[in-house]
Amino acid sequence: MKNEKEKEKRLSWFWRWFLNNQVVTALLIVLLILLIILVFTKVSYLFTPVWQFIGVVGLPLIMAGILYYLMNPVVDFLEKKQVPRIWSIIGLFIIVVALIIWGLVVIVPKIQEQTISFGNHFPQYIETIDKKMQEILSDPLFAQFRTQLEDMGDKLTNSLGDVIRNISTFTVQGLGSFVGAVATVFVAIVTMPFILFYLLKDGKQLAPYLMKFLPNKMRKPTLKVLSEVNEQVSSYIRGQLTVAFAVAVMFIIGFSVIGLDYAITLGITAGFLNLIPYLGSFLAMIPAIFLGIVGGPILLVKVLVVFVIEQTIEGRVISPLVLGSQLDIHPVTILVVLLTSGKLFGVVGVILGIPVYAAAKVIITHIFEWYKDVSSLYHEEEVQNQEE
């Protein structure tokens, strides 16, 4: 009898400190994940065809998905108004093609003209800024910092020269990659409309069709997770594109009013860069401030006023109305995700990092809730909270 009590005591201690310990369970899960990753790295050659396939179909799928989230609400609205879905899709395709043709005829030549003009005048801009820097350095107030500022200027000039030389060196070497990239984009542009058409036509049937391959008990929770992921991603994409369009319009109007050169190009660039949360607008202001410095103090102040007005309208009016707080992601988390995804996947990672993180957050949250239900690690804590 005494031996059985001691055995139970030992088992109880082992159960409490190891088998029923949240930290140990978490470490075991991490260990299993790392072991799985290690195994996959040893047989990575088996997945080479998969990555090649994703490289071919990935770009048209992403492009079609973005346009799907933009156009699908319109198609659903027209369908509720008794307009056949197929006709509403065809009508939207005609409108999009018309907008593309209008952009190629009106906007693209203007951007090309302004870009060429900026390139031709760039040496003059550098010379003007250099003269203004010399004037500032000659001021007695900055005499004590003259050596440091001149060193910084020399380093900046040398860095720009190195960049230009590197670009010249790798232009020929990267010609093959450039041709391959152009071919990939061309294939994506050709195949994307067909993918988009069938997504708009049969997209609602995709999730129920996939559920048929799952066990009955998993169908309802999986469908719930997919619905939430779809809602998160669609809200983010539509919101970001709407805000980016509004930012482009505001900058074009603002820069045109103050008489800044290249207003259309700078505004459209700001719209595209605004797809990068928090950082995009500030990056877009760099060339505008550069031109403001060239134009003089008054023009520089006007540029800064336009920037402040745009940031106020975007932050206080447009973003809260369009985006709201549906992602529920802390700004610091967004910055970490942007830096990490940009480092790993470049520009594509910066643009798609946030929606991918939002989708992963939904999936991981549901997995954790399921784990809490099936395990006994959190039941005691819940009971104590209820008693308190």
JSON list of C-alpha atoms in Angstrom, two decimals, residues 194-365:
[
{"chain": "A", "resi": 194, "resn": "PHE", "atom": "CA", "xyz": [-8.65, 34.04, -68.16]},
{"chain": "A", "resi": 195, "resn": "ILE", "atom": "CA", "xyz": [-7.91, 33.21, -64.50]},
{"chain": "A", "resi": 196, "resn": "LEU", "atom": "CA", "xyz": [-9.74, 36.36, -63.39]},
{"chain": "A", "resi": 197, "resn": "PHE", "atom": "CA", "xyz": [-12.78, 35.54, -65.52]},
{"chain": "A", "resi": 198, "resn": "TYR", "atom": "CA", "xyz": [-13.24, 32.09, -64.02]},
{"chain": "A", "resi": 199, "resn": "LEU", "atom": "CA", "xyz": [-12.54, 33.38, -60.51]},
{"chain": "A", "resi": 200, "resn": "LEU", "atom": "CA", "xyz": [-15.34, 35.92, -60.88]},
{"chain": "A", "resi": 201, "resn": "LYS", "atom": "CA", "xyz": [-17.63, 33.38, -62.50]},
{"chain": "A", "resi": 202, "resn": "ASP", "atom": "CA", "xyz": [-17.07, 30.35, -60.26]},
{"chain": "A", "resi": 203, "resn": "GLY", "atom": "CA", "xyz": [-15.09, 31.72, -57.29]},
{"chain": "A", "resi": 204, "resn": "LYS", "atom": "CA", "xyz": [-17.93, 31.15, -54.80]},
{"chain": "A", "resi": 205, "resn": "GLN", "atom": "CA", "xyz": [-18.00, 27.45, -55.62]},
{"chain": "A", "resi": 206, "resn": "LEU", "atom": "CA", "xyz": [-14.29, 26.91, -54.95]},
{"chain": "A", "resi": 207, "resn": "ALA", "atom": "CA", "xyz": [-14.42, 26.65, -51.15]},
{"chain": "A", "resi": 208, "resn": "PRO", "atom": "CA", "xyz": [-17.44, 24.26, -51.03]},
{"chain": "A", "resi": 209, "resn": "TYR", "atom": "CA", "xyz": [-15.76, 22.13, -53.70]},
{"chain": "A", "resi": 210, "resn": "LEU", "atom": "CA", "xyz": [-12.54, 21.86, -51.68]},
{"chain": "A", "resi": 211, "resn": "MET", "atom": "CA", "xyz": [-14.52, 20.96, -48.54]},
{"chain": "A", "resi": 212, "resn": "LYS", "atom": "CA", "xyz": [-15.65, 17.73, -50.21]},
{"chain": "A", "resi": 213, "resn": "PHE", "atom": "CA", "xyz": [-12.13, 16.33, -49.84]},
{"chain": "A", "resi": 214, "resn": "LEU", "atom": "CA", "xyz": [-12.09, 16.84, -46.05]},
{"chain": "A", "resi": 215, "resn": "PRO", "atom": "CA", "xyz": [-13.65, 14.66, -43.35]},
{"chain": "A", "resi": 216, "resn": "ASN", "atom": "CA", "xyz": [-17.13, 15.74, -42.28]},
{"chain": "A", "resi": 217, "resn": "LYS", "atom": "CA", "xyz": [-15.98, 16.97, -38.86]},
{"chain": "A", "resi": 218, "resn": "MET", "atom": "CA", "xyz": [-13.37, 19.27, -40.40]},
{"chain": "A", "resi": 219, "resn": "ARG", "atom": "CA", "xyz": [-15.54, 20.86, -43.07]},
{"chain": "A", "resi": 220, "resn": "LYS", "atom": "CA", "xyz": [-17.39, 23.43, -40.98]},
{"chain": "A", "resi": 221, "resn": "PRO", "atom": "CA", "xyz": [-14.38, 24.80, -39.00]},
{"chain": "A", "resi": 222, "resn": "THR", "atom": "CA", "xyz": [-12.20, 24.82, -42.11]},
{"chain": "A", "resi": 223, "resn": "LEU", "atom": "CA", "xyz": [-14.84, 26.71, -44.07]},
{"chain": "A", "resi": 224, "resn": "LYS", "atom": "CA", "xyz": [-15.07, 29.21, -41.20]},
{"chain": "A", "resi": 225, "resn": "VAL", "atom": "CA", "xyz": [-11.31, 29.75, -41.25]},
{"chain": "A", "resi": 226, "resn": "LEU", "atom": "CA", "xyz": [-11.27, 30.21, -45.04]},
{"chain": "A", "resi": 227, "resn": "SER", "atom": "CA", "xyz": [-14.14, 32.71, -44.81]},
{"chain": "A", "resi": 228, "resn": "GLU", "atom": "CA", "xyz": [-12.32, 34.78, -42.19]},
{"chain": "A", "resi": 229, "resn": "VAL", "atom": "CA", "xyz": [-9.06, 34.67, -44.17]},
{"chain": "A", "resi": 230, "resn": "ASN", "atom": "CA", "xyz": [-10.91, 35.74, -47.30]},
{"chain": "A", "resi": 231, "resn": "GLU", "atom": "CA", "xyz": [-12.56, 38.60, -45.43]},
{"chain": "A", "resi": 232, "resn": "GLN", "atom": "CA", "xyz": [-9.26, 39.81, -43.97]},
{"chain": "A", "resi": 233, "resn": "VAL", "atom": "CA", "xyz": [-7.37, 39.67, -47.27]},
{"chain": "A", "resi": 234, "resn": "SER", "atom": "CA", "xyz": [-10.18, 41.19, -49.35]},
{"chain": "A", "resi": 235, "resn": "SER", "atom": "CA", "xyz": [-10.70, 44.07, -46.89]},
{"chain": "A", "resi": 236, "resn": "TYR", "atom": "CA", "xyz": [-6.99, 44.83, -46.80]},
{"chain": "A", "resi": 237, "resn": "ILE", "atom": "CA", "xyz": [-6.46, 44.71, -50.59]},
{"chain": "A", "resi": 238, "resn": "ARG", "atom": "CA", "xyz": [-9.52, 46.81, -51.42]},
{"chain": "A", "resi": 239, "resn": "GLY", "atom": "CA", "xyz": [-8.71, 49.25, -48.65]},
{"chain": "A", "resi": 240, "resn": "GLN", "atom": "CA", "xyz": [-5.04, 49.67, -49.54]},
{"chain": "A", "resi": 241, "resn": "LEU", "atom": "CA", "xyz": [-5.75, 50.16, -53.25]},
{"chain": "A", "resi": 242, "resn": "THR", "atom": "CA", "xyz": [-8.49, 52.69, -52.50]},
{"chain": "A", "resi": 243, "resn": "VAL", "atom": "CA", "xyz": [-6.22, 54.64, -50.14]},
{"chain": "A", "resi": 244, "resn": "ALA", "atom": "CA", "xyz": [-3.34, 54.48, -52.66]},
{"chain": "A", "resi": 245, "resn": "PHE", "atom": "CA", "xyz": [-5.59, 55.91, -55.38]},
{"chain": "A", "resi": 246, "resn": "ALA", "atom": "CA", "xyz": [-6.73, 58.71, -53.06]},
{"chain": "A", "resi": 247, "resn": "VAL", "atom": "CA", "xyz": [-3.12, 59.51, -52.10]},
{"chain": "A", "resi": 248, "resn": "ALA", "atom": "CA", "xyz": [-2.08, 59.69, -55.76]},
{"chain": "A", "resi": 249, "resn": "VAL", "atom": "CA", "xyz": [-4.94, 62.09, -56.56]},
{"chain": "A", "resi": 250, "resn": "MET", "atom": "CA", "xyz": [-4.16, 64.29, -53.54]},
{"chain": "A", "resi": 251, "resn": "PHE", "atom": "CA", "xyz": [-0.47, 64.56, -54.36]},
{"chain": "A", "resi": 252, "resn": "ILE", "atom": "CA", "xyz": [-1.15, 65.27, -58.05]},
{"chain": "A", "resi": 253, "resn": "ILE", "atom": "CA", "xyz": [-3.57, 68.06, -57.13]},
{"chain": "A", "resi": 254, "resn": "GLY", "atom": "CA", "xyz": [-1.33, 69.44, -54.37]},
{"chain": "A", "resi": 255, "resn": "PHE", "atom": "CA", "xyz": [1.87, 69.44, -56.43]},
{"chain": "A", "resi": 256, "resn": "SER", "atom": "CA", "xyz": [0.05, 70.97, -59.41]},
{"chain": "A", "resi": 257, "resn": "VAL", "atom": "CA", "xyz": [-1.37, 73.77, -57.23]},
{"chain": "A", "resi": 258, "resn": "ILE", "atom": "CA", "xyz": [2.05, 74.76, -55.84]},
{"chain": "A", "resi": 259, "resn": "GLY", "atom": "CA", "xyz": [3.65, 74.54, -59.28]},
{"chain": "A", "resi": 260, "resn": "LEU", "atom": "CA", "xyz": [6.03, 71.64, -58.59]},
{"chain": "A", "resi": 261, "resn": "ASP", "atom": "CA", "xyz": [7.48, 70.00, -61.69]},
{"chain": "A", "resi": 262, "resn": "TYR", "atom": "CA", "xyz": [6.59, 66.39, -62.56]},
{"chain": "A", "resi": 263, "resn": "ALA", "atom": "CA", "xyz": [3.40, 66.50, -60.46]},
{"chain": "A", "resi": 264, "resn": "ILE", "atom": "CA", "xyz": [1.69, 63.59, -62.27]},
{"chain": "A", "resi": 265, "resn": "THR", "atom": "CA", "xyz": [4.71, 61.28, -62.08]},
{"chain": "A", "resi": 266, "resn": "LEU", "atom": "CA", "xyz": [5.36, 62.13, -58.43]},
{"chain": "A", "resi": 267, "resn": "GLY", "atom": "CA", "xyz": [1.69, 61.64, -57.51]},
{"chain": "A", "resi": 268, "resn": "ILE", "atom": "CA", "xyz": [1.40, 58.25, -59.24]},
{"chain": "A", "resi": 269, "resn": "THR", "atom": "CA", "xyz": [4.69, 57.16, -57.67]},
{"chain": "A", "resi": 270, "resn": "ALA", "atom": "CA", "xyz": [3.35, 58.19, -54.26]},
{"chain": "A", "resi": 271, "resn": "GLY", "atom": "CA", "xyz": [0.20, 56.14, -54.88]},
{"chain": "A", "resi": 272, "resn": "PHE", "atom": "CA", "xyz": [2.18, 53.01, -55.69]},
{"chain": "A", "resi": 273, "resn": "LEU", "atom": "CA", "xyz": [4.56, 53.50, -52.77]},
{"chain": "A", "resi": 274, "resn": "ASN", "atom": "CA", "xyz": [1.60, 53.99, -50.45]},
{"chain": "A", "resi": 275, "resn": "LEU", "atom": "CA", "xyz": [0.90, 50.27, -50.84]},
{"chain": "A", "resi": 276, "resn": "ILE", "atom": "CA", "xyz": [3.74, 49.97, -48.30]},
{"chain": "A", "resi": 277, "resn": "PRO", "atom": "CA", "xyz": [2.08, 50.89, -44.99]},
{"chain": "A", "resi": 278, "resn": "TYR", "atom": "CA", "xyz": [3.59, 53.75, -42.96]},
{"chain": "A", "resi": 279, "resn": "LEU", "atom": "CA", "xyz": [6.75, 53.98, -45.07]},
{"chain": "A", "resi": 280, "resn": "GLY", "atom": "CA", "xyz": [5.35, 54.54, -48.57]},
{"chain": "A", "resi": 281, "resn": "SER", "atom": "CA", "xyz": [4.31, 58.18, -48.28]},
{"chain": "A", "resi": 282, "resn": "PHE", "atom": "CA", "xyz": [7.62, 59.17, -46.68]},
{"chain": "A", "resi": 283, "resn": "LEU", "atom": "CA", "xyz": [9.57, 57.41, -49.43]},
{"chain": "A", "resi": 284, "resn": "ALA", "atom": "CA", "xyz": [7.45, 59.19, -52.04]},
{"chain": "A", "resi": 285, "resn": "MET", "atom": "CA", "xyz": [8.32, 62.56, -50.51]},
{"chain": "A", "resi": 286, "resn": "ILE", "atom": "CA", "xyz": [12.08, 62.15, -51.10]},
{"chain": "A", "resi": 287, "resn": "PRO", "atom": "CA", "xyz": [12.04, 63.22, -54.78]},
{"chain": "A", "resi": 288, "resn": "ALA", "atom": "CA", "xyz": [9.48, 65.95, -54.01]},
{"chain": "A", "resi": 289, "resn": "ILE", "atom": "CA", "xyz": [11.70, 67.41, -51.25]},
{"chain": "A", "resi": 290, "resn": "PHE", "atom": "CA", "xyz": [14.68, 67.12, -53.60]},
{"chain": "A", "resi": 291, "resn": "LEU", "atom": "CA", "xyz": [12.87, 69.24, -56.21]},
{"chain": "A", "resi": 292, "resn": "GLY", "atom": "CA", "xyz": [11.71, 71.60, -53.47]},
{"chain": "A", "resi": 293, "resn": "ILE", "atom": "CA", "xyz": [15.30, 72.22, -52.39]},
{"chain": "A", "resi": 294, "resn": "VAL", "atom": "CA", "xyz": [16.26, 72.92, -56.02]},
{"chain": "A", "resi": 295, "resn": "GLY", "atom": "CA", "xyz": [13.33, 75.34, -56.38]},
{"chain": "A", "resi": 296, "resn": "GLY", "atom": "CA", "xyz": [14.20, 77.35, -53.30]},
{"chain": "A", "resi": 297, "resn": "PRO", "atom": "CA", "xyz": [13.05, 77.77, -49.71]},
{"chain": "A", "resi": 298, "resn": "ILE", "atom": "CA", "xyz": [9.51, 78.94, -50.59]},
{"chain": "A", "resi": 299, "resn": "LEU", "atom": "CA", "xyz": [8.85, 75.95, -52.85]},
{"chain": "A", "resi": 300, "resn": "LEU", "atom": "CA", "xyz": [10.30, 73.61, -50.22]},
{"chain": "A", "resi": 301, "resn": "VAL", "atom": "CA", "xyz": [7.91, 75.00, -47.60]},
{"chain": "A", "resi": 302, "resn": "LYS", "atom": "CA", "xyz": [5.01, 74.52, -50.03]},
{"chain": "A", "resi": 303, "resn": "VAL", "atom": "CA", "xyz": [6.02, 70.90, -50.61]},
{"chain": "A", "resi": 304, "resn": "LEU", "atom": "CA", "xyz": [6.14, 70.27, -46.87]},
{"chain": "A", "resi": 305, "resn": "VAL", "atom": "CA", "xyz": [2.71, 71.91, -46.44]},
{"chain": "A", "resi": 306, "resn": "VAL", "atom": "CA", "xyz": [1.27, 69.61, -49.14]},
{"chain": "A", "resi": 307, "resn": "PHE", "atom": "CA", "xyz": [2.79, 66.62, -47.38]},
{"chain": "A", "resi": 308, "resn": "VAL", "atom": "CA", "xyz": [1.35, 67.64, -44.00]},
{"chain": "A", "resi": 309, "resn": "ILE", "atom": "CA", "xyz": [-2.12, 68.22, -45.50]},
{"chain": "A", "resi": 310, "resn": "GLU", "atom": "CA", "xyz": [-2.03, 64.87, -47.33]},
{"chain": "A", "resi": 311, "resn": "GLN", "atom": "CA", "xyz": [-0.92, 62.99, -44.23]},
{"chain": "A", "resi": 312, "resn": "THR", "atom": "CA", "xyz": [-3.63, 64.66, -42.14]},
{"chain": "A", "resi": 313, "resn": "ILE", "atom": "CA", "xyz": [-6.42, 63.85, -44.60]},
{"chain": "A", "resi": 314, "resn": "GLU", "atom": "CA", "xyz": [-5.16, 60.31, -45.14]},
{"chain": "A", "resi": 315, "resn": "GLY", "atom": "CA", "xyz": [-4.60, 59.54, -41.45]},
{"chain": "A", "resi": 316, "resn": "ARG", "atom": "CA", "xyz": [-7.69, 61.23, -40.03]},
{"chain": "A", "resi": 317, "resn": "VAL", "atom": "CA", "xyz": [-10.30, 60.73, -42.77]},
{"chain": "A", "resi": 318, "resn": "ILE", "atom": "CA", "xyz": [-9.49, 58.30, -45.59]},
{"chain": "A", "resi": 319, "resn": "SER", "atom": "CA", "xyz": [-7.71, 55.44, -43.81]},
{"chain": "A", "resi": 320, "resn": "PRO", "atom": "CA", "xyz": [-10.18, 55.22, -40.87]},
{"chain": "A", "resi": 321, "resn": "LEU", "atom": "CA", "xyz": [-13.14, 55.23, -43.27]},
{"chain": "A", "resi": 322, "resn": "VAL", "atom": "CA", "xyz": [-11.69, 52.79, -45.80]},
{"chain": "A", "resi": 323, "resn": "LEU", "atom": "CA", "xyz": [-9.45, 50.50, -43.75]},
{"chain": "A", "resi": 324, "resn": "GLY", "atom": "CA", "xyz": [-10.84, 50.89, -40.25]},
{"chain": "A", "resi": 325, "resn": "SER", "atom": "CA", "xyz": [-9.26, 48.48, -37.77]},
{"chain": "A", "resi": 326, "resn": "GLN", "atom": "CA", "xyz": [-10.23, 45.20, -39.39]},
{"chain": "A", "resi": 327, "resn": "LEU", "atom": "CA", "xyz": [-6.70, 43.77, -39.33]},
{"chain": "A", "resi": 328, "resn": "ASP", "atom": "CA", "xyz": [-6.14, 44.50, -35.62]},
{"chain": "A", "resi": 329, "resn": "ILE", "atom": "CA", "xyz": [-2.34, 44.50, -36.07]},
{"chain": "A", "resi": 330, "resn": "HIS", "atom": "CA", "xyz": [-0.08, 46.68, -33.94]},
{"chain": "A", "resi": 331, "resn": "PRO", "atom": "CA", "xyz": [1.99, 49.25, -35.91]},
{"chain": "A", "resi": 332, "resn": "VAL", "atom": "CA", "xyz": [5.24, 47.81, -34.52]},
{"chain": "A", "resi": 333, "resn": "THR", "atom": "CA", "xyz": [4.21, 44.36, -35.77]},
{"chain": "A", "resi": 334, "resn": "ILE", "atom": "CA", "xyz": [3.49, 45.84, -39.21]},
{"chain": "A", "resi": 335, "resn": "LEU", "atom": "CA", "xyz": [6.96, 47.39, -39.35]},
{"chain": "A", "resi": 336, "resn": "VAL", "atom": "CA", "xyz": [8.61, 44.10, -38.30]},
{"chain": "A", "resi": 337, "resn": "VAL", "atom": "CA", "xyz": [6.62, 42.18, -40.92]},
{"chain": "A", "resi": 338, "resn": "LEU", "atom": "CA", "xyz": [7.54, 44.73, -43.61]},
{"chain": "A", "resi": 339, "resn": "LEU", "atom": "CA", "xyz": [11.25, 44.59, -42.78]},
{"chain": "A", "resi": 340, "resn": "THR", "atom": "CA", "xyz": [11.30, 40.79, -42.60]},
{"chain": "A", "resi": 341, "resn": "SER", "atom": "CA", "xyz": [9.24, 40.14, -45.73]},
{"chain": "A", "resi": 342, "resn": "GLY", "atom": "CA", "xyz": [11.18, 42.79, -47.65]},
{"chain": "A", "resi": 343, "resn": "LYS", "atom": "CA", "xyz": [14.49, 41.22, -46.66]},
{"chain": "A", "resi": 344, "resn": "LEU", "atom": "CA", "xyz": [13.31, 37.73, -47.67]},
{"chain": "A", "resi": 345, "resn": "PHE", "atom": "CA", "xyz": [11.21, 38.39, -50.77]},
{"chain": "A", "resi": 346, "resn": "GLY", "atom": "CA", "xyz": [12.02, 41.93, -51.92]},
{"chain": "A", "resi": 347, "resn": "VAL", "atom": "CA", "xyz": [9.34, 44.29, -53.26]},
{"chain": "A", "resi": 348, "resn": "VAL", "atom": "CA", "xyz": [6.77, 41.50, -53.55]},
{"chain": "A", "resi": 349, "resn": "GLY", "atom": "CA", "xyz": [7.31, 40.63, -49.90]},
{"chain": "A", "resi": 350, "resn": "VAL", "atom": "CA", "xyz": [6.83, 44.25, -48.83]},
{"chain": "A", "resi": 351, "resn": "ILE", "atom": "CA", "xyz": [3.53, 44.54, -50.71]},
{"chain": "A", "resi": 352, "resn": "LEU", "atom": "CA", "xyz": [2.10, 41.12, -49.80]},
{"chain": "A", "resi": 353, "resn": "GLY", "atom": "CA", "xyz": [3.68, 40.69, -46.35]},
{"chain": "A", "resi": 354, "resn": "ILE", "atom": "CA", "xyz": [0.82, 42.27, -44.37]},
{"chain": "A", "resi": 355, "resn": "PRO", "atom": "CA", "xyz": [-2.10, 40.36, -45.98]},
{"chain": "A", "resi": 356, "resn": "VAL", "atom": "CA", "xyz": [-0.14, 37.09, -45.73]},
{"chain": "A", "resi": 357, "resn": "TYR", "atom": "CA", "xyz": [0.55, 37.81, -42.06]},
{"chain": "A", "resi": 358, "resn": "ALA", "atom": "CA", "xyz": [-3.13, 38.64, -41.47]},
{"chain": "A", "resi": 359, "resn": "ALA", "atom": "CA", "xyz": [-4.19, 35.34, -43.07]},
{"chain": "A", "resi": 360, "resn": "ALA", "atom": "CA", "xyz": [-1.58, 33.38, -41.10]},
{"chain": "A", "resi": 361, "resn": "LYS", "atom": "CA", "xyz": [-2.73, 35.08, -37.90]},
{"chain": "A", "resi": 362, "resn": "VAL", "atom": "CA", "xyz": [-6.32, 33.90, -38.47]},
{"chain": "A", "resi": 363, "resn": "ILE", "atom": "CA", "xyz": [-5.18, 30.32, -39.16]},
{"chain": "A", "resi": 364, "resn": "ILE", "atom": "CA", "xyz": [-2.82, 30.16, -36.18]},
{"chain": "A", "resi": 365, "resn": "THR", "atom": "CA", "xyz": [-5.48, 31.64, -33.87]}
]
